[in-house]
Structure formats: C-alpha cells, structure tokens
PDB file of C-alpha atoms and ligand atoms in Angstrom:
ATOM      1  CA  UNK A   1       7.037 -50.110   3.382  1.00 52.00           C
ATOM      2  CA  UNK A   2       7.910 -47.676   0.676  1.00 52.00           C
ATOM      3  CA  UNK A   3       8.083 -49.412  -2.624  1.00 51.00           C
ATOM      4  CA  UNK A   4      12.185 -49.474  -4.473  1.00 51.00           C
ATOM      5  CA  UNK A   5      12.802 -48.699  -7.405  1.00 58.00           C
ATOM      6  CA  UNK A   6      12.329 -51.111 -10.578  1.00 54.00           C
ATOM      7  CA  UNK A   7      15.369 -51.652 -12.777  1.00 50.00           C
ATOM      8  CA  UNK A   8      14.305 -53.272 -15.994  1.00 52.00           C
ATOM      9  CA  UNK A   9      17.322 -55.972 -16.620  1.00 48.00           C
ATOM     10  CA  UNK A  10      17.374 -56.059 -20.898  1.00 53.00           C
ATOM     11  CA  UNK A  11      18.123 -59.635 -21.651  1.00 55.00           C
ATOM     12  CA  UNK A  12      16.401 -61.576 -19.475  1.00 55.00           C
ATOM     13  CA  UNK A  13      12.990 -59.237 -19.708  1.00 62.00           C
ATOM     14  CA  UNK A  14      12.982 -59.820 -15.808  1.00 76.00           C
ATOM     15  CA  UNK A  15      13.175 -57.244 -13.516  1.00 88.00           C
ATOM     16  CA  UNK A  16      15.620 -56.465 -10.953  1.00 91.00           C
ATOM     17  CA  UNK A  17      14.623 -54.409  -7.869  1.00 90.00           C
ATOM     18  CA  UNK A  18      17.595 -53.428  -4.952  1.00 95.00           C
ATOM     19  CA  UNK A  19      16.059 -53.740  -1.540  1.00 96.00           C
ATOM     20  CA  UNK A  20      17.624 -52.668   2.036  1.00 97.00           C
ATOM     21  CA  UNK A  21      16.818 -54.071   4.970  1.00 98.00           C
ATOM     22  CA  UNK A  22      18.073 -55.539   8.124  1.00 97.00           C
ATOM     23  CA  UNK A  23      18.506 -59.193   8.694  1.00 97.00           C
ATOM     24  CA  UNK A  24      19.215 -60.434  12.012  1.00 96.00           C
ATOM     25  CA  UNK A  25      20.229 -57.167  13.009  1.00 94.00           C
ATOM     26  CA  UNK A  26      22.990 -56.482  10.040  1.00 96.00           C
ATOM     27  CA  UNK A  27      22.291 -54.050   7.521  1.00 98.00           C
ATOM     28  CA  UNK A  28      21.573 -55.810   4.024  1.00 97.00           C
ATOM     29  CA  UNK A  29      20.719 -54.142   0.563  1.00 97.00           C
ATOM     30  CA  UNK A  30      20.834 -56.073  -2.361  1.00 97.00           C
ATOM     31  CA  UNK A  31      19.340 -57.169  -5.955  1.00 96.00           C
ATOM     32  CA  UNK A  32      16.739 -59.324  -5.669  1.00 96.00           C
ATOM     33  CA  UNK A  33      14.382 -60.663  -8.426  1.00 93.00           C
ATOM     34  CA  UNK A  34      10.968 -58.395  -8.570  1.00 85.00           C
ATOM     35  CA  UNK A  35       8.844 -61.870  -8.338  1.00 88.00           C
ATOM     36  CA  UNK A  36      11.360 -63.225  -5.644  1.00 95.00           C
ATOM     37  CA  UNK A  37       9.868 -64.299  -2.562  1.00 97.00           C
ATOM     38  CA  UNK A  38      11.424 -63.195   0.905  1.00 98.00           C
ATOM     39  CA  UNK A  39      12.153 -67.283   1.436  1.00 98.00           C
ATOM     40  CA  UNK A  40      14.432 -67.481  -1.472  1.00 96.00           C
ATOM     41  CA  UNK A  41      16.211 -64.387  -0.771  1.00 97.00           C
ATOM     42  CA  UNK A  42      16.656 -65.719   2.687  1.00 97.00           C
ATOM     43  CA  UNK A  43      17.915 -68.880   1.799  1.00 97.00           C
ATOM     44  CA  UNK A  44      19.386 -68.557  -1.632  1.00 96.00           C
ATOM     45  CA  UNK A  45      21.028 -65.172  -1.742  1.00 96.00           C
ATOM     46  CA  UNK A  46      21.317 -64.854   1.653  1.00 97.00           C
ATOM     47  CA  UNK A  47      22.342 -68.585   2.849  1.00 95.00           C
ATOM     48  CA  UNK A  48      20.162 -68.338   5.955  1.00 95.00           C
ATOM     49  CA  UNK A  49      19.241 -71.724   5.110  1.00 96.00           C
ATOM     50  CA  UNK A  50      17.142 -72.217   8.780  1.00 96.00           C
ATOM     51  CA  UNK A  51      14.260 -70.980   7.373  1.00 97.00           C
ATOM     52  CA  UNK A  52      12.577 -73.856   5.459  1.00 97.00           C
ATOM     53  CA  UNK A  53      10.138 -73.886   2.658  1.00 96.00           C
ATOM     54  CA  UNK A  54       7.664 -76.830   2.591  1.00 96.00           C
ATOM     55  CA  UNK A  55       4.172 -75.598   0.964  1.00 97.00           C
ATOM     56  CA  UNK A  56       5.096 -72.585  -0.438  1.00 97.00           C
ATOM     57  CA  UNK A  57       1.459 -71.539  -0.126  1.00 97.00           C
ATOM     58  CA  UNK A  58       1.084 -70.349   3.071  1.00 98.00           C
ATOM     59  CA  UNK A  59       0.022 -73.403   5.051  1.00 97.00           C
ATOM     60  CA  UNK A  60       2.646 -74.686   7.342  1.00 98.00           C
ATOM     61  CA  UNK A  61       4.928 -72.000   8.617  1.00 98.00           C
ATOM     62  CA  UNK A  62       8.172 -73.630   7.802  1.00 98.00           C
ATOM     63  CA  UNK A  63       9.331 -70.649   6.195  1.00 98.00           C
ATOM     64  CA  UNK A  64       7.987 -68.227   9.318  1.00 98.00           C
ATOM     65  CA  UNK A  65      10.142 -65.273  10.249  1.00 98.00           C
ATOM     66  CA  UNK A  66       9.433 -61.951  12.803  1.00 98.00           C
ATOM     67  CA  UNK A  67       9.171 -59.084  10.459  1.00 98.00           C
ATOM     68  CA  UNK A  68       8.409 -55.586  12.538  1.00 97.00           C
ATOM     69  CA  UNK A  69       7.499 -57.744  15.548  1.00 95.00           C
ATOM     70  CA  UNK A  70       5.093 -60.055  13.247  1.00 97.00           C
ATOM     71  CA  UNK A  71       5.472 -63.562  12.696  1.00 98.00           C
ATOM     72  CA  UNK A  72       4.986 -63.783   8.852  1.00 98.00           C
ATOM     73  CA  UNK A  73       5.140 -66.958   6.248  1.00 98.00           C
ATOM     74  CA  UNK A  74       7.973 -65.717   4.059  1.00 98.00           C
ATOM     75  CA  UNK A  75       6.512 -67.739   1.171  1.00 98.00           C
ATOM     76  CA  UNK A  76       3.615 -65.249   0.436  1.00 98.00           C
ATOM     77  CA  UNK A  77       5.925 -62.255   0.843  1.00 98.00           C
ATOM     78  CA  UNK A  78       7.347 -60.444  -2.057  1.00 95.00           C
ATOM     79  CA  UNK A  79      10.790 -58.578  -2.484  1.00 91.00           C
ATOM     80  CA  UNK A  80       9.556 -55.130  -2.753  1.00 90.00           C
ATOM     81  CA  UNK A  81       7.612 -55.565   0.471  1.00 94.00           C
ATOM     82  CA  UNK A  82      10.306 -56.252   2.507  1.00 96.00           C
ATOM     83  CA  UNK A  83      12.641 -52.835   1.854  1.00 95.00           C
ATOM     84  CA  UNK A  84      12.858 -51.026   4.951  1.00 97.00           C
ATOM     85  CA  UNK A  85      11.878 -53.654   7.312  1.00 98.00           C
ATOM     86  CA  UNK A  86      13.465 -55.386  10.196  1.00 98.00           C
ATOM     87  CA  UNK A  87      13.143 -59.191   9.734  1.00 98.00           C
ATOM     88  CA  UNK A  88      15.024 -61.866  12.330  1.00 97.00           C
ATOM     89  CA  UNK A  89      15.286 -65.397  11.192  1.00 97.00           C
ATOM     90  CA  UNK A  90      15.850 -68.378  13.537  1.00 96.00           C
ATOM     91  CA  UNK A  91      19.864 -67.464  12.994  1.00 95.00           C
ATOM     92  CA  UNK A  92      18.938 -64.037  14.522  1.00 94.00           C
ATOM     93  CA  UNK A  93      18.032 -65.473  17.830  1.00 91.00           C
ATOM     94  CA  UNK A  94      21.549 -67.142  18.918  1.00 80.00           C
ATOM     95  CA  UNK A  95      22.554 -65.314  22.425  1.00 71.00           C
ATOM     96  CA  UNK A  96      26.042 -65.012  22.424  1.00 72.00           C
ATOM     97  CA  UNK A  97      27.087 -68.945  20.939  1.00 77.00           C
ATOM     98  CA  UNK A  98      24.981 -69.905  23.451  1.00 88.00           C
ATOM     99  CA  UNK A  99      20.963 -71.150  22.602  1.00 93.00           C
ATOM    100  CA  UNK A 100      18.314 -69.096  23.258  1.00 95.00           C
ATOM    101  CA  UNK A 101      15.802 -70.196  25.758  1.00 96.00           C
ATOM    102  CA  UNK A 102      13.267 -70.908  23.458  1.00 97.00           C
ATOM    103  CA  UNK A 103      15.621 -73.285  21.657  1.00 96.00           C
ATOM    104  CA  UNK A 104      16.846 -74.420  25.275  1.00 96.00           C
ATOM    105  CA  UNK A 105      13.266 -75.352  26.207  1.00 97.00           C
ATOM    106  CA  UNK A 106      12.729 -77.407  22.812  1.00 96.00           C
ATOM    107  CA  UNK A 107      15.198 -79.289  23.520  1.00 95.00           C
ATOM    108  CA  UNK A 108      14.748 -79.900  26.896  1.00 97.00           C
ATOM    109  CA  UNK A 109      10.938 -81.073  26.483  1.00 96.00           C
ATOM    110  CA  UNK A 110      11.685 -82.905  22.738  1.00 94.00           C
ATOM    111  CA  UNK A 111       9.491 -80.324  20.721  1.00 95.00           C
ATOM    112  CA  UNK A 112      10.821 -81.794  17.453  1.00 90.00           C
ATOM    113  CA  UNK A 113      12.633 -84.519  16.192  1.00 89.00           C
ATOM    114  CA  UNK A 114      13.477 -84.164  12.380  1.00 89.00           C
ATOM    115  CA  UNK A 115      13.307 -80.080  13.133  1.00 84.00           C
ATOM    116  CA  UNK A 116      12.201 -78.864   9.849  1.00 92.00           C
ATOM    117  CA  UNK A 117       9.072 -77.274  11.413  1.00 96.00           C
ATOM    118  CA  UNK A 118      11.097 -76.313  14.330  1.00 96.00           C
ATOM    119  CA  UNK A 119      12.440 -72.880  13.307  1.00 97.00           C
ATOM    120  CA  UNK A 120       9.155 -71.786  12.110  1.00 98.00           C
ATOM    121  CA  UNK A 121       7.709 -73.431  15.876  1.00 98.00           C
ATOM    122  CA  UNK A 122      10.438 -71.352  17.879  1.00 97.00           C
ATOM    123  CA  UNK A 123      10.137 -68.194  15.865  1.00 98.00           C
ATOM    124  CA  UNK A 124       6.110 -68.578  16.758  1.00 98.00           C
ATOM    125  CA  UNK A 125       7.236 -68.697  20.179  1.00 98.00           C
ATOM    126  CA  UNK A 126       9.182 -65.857  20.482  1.00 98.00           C
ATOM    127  CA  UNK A 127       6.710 -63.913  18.378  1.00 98.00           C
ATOM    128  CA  UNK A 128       3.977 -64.848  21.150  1.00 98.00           C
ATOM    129  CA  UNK A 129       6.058 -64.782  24.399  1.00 98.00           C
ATOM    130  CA  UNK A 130       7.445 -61.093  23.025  1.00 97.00           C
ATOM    131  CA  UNK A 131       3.922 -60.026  23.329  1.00 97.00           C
ATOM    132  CA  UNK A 132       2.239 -62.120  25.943  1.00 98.00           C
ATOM    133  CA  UNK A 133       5.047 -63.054  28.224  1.00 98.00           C
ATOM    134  CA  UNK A 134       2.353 -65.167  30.200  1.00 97.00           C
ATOM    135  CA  UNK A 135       0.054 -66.600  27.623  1.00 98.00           C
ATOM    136  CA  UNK A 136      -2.708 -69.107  28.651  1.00 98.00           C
ATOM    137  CA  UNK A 137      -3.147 -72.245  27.071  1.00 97.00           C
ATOM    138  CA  UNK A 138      -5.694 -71.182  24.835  1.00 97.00           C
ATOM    139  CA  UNK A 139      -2.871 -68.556  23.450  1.00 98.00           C
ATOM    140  CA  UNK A 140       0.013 -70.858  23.408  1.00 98.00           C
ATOM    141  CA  UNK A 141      -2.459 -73.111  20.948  1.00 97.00           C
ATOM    142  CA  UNK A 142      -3.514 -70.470  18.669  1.00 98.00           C
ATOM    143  CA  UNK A 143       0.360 -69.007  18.173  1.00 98.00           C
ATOM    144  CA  UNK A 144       1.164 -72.389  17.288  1.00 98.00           C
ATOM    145  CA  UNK A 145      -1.782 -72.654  15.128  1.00 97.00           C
ATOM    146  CA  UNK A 146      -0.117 -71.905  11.806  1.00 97.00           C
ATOM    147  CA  UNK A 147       2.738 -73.866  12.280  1.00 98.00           C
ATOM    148  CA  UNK A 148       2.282 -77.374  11.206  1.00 97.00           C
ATOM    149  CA  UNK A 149       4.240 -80.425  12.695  1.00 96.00           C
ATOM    150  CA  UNK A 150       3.964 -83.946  10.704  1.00 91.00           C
ATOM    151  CA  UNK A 151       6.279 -86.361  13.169  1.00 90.00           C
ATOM    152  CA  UNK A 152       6.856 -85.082  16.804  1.00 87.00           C
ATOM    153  CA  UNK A 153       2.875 -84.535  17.315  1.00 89.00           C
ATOM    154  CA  UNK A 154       1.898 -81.422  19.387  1.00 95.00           C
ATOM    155  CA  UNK A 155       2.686 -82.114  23.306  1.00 95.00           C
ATOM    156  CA  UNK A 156       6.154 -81.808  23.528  1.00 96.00           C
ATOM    157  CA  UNK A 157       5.902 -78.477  21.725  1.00 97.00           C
ATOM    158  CA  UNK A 158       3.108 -77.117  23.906  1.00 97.00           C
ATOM    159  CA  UNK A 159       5.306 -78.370  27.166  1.00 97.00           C
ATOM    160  CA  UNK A 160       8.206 -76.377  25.536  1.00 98.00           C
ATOM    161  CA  UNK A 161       6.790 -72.975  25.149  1.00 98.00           C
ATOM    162  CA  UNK A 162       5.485 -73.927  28.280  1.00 98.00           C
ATOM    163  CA  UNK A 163       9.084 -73.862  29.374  1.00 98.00           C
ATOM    164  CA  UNK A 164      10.049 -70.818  27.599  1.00 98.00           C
ATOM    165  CA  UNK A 165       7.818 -69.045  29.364  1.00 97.00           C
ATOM    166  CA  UNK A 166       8.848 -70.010  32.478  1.00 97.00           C
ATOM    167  CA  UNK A 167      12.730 -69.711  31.275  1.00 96.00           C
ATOM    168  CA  UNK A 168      11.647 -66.034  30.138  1.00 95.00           C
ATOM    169  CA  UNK A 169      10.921 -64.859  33.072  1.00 90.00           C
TER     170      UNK A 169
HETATM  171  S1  FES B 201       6.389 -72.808   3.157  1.00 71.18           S
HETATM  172 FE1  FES B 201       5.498 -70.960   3.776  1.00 71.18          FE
HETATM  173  S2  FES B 201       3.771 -71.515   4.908  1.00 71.18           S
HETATM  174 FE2  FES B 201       4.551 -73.388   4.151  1.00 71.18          FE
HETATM  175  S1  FES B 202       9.678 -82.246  14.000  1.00 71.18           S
HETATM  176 FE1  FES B 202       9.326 -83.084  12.035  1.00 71.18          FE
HETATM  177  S2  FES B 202       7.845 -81.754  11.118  1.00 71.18           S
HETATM  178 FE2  FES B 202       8.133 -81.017  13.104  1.00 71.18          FE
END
C-alpha cells in the first residue's frame, strides 16, 4: 500500500492524512487521523458499527475484517496502511436484504448468543471457506483460532461453519 500524503493540521499539532479506499465495495476517501486505527474509522467516521472493538490489542478478533482477501484485527492497523485497499466488513456481506449463508448457518446451529464476537467469527469464516471451500476440522479450528468467544462456548460455532460449508457448496 503506497503511503498518502501527510497534512500537518496547525492547531491541534495532529496530523491529518486523506485515505481512499473501498469499503464494502463503495468507493471511500476521506480524512482520517494519522494515529487513527482502521476500527475507529470503521465505526466512528464511517458508522459501520458491526465491527466491534473489545481488546484493542490484538487478542480477540472482535474488530476482524477481510482486507485484500486477509482476515485482519483492525485494532493493530493504522490509517495510512489501509489507502488503496479493498476491506469488507460484516455489513459488506448482506446478499441482496437477504443473510448470507454464513450468517444463515449461525443462526441455524446457535453460534452466538450476545453476538459481539460474532462478526469477527463470520468474517473468519468467510475468510477460510473463500480459500478452503472444504476445510477439515483441524482448519475450521485454527481459522477460528483468533477469534475469541466468552458466552456461547465453541460447538455451536464449529457446527456452523460446518454448515456454511455445506450451504457453500
Ligand atoms: S479488538 Fe482487535 S483483536 Fe480485540
Ligand atoms: S456470543 Fe458472546 S462473546 Fe461470542
């Protein structure tokens, strides 16, 4: 990613950097904070407010979104990183008003319950079953590995991508 240019804001002393990208398919440029991370500018400036931030350190994938085909923790990336790039959130995956088959299959198998990991889960998914449309168990458990769940526990998630995968096909 080619780095934008810095424009030094005079009162504040902070600096001001205007990044393009695309979001969910739309084209978005826009002045974003030099220090900002990509999970505030998702869900302050951008009000995509499905991506969640928990630990803010990289731990948990709350905050996960695809960027260039990679599931990323938008909490350790930084503004200037993301001009250029093509980044879907969990409001990106939608078909037509109707749910996804990911989000289908979560449902379906009760891979969450108060859902604030659940973005960050089905975003994992799709990341893995984009790849590996017929992942082993061994797979499923490592694409999930980063993702951290705290009150549905792990086996209705695992059946769900389990699902998916099945739905996918
Ligand atoms: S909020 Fe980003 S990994 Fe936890
Ligand atoms: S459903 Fe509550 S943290 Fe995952």
């Amino acid at each position: 990613m080619e780095r934008s240019k810095a424009i030094p804001v005079e009162e504040t002393g902070s600096v001001k950097e205007t990044v393009s990208f695309t979001l969910n398919q739309k084209q978005v440029a826009i002045e974003v904070d030099a220090t900002a991370r990509l999970t505030d500018i998702i869900r302050n400036q951008l009000n995509q407010t499905g991506t969640k931030l928990s630990c803010g350190i990289g731990r948990c994938g709350a905050c996960s979104v695809i960027i260039d085909s990679k599931l990323v923790n938008s909490c350790l990336v930084m503004a200037y990183q993301i001009d250029g790039s093509t980044i879907s959130t969990i409001e990106g995956i939608w078909e037509e008003e109707s749910l996804h088959p990911i989000q289908q299959a979560f449902l379906e198998e009760g891979g969450f319950q108060c859902g604030y990991c659940t973005p960050g889960m089905i975003l994992a998914t799709k990341a893995l079953l984009d790849q590996e449309p017929d992942p082993t168990d061994e797979q499923i458990k490592t694409a999930l590995s980063g993702n951290l769940c705290r009150c549905t526990g792990y086996g209705g998630i695992i059946r769900a991508v389990k699902k998916a995968r099945i739905m996918l096909k």
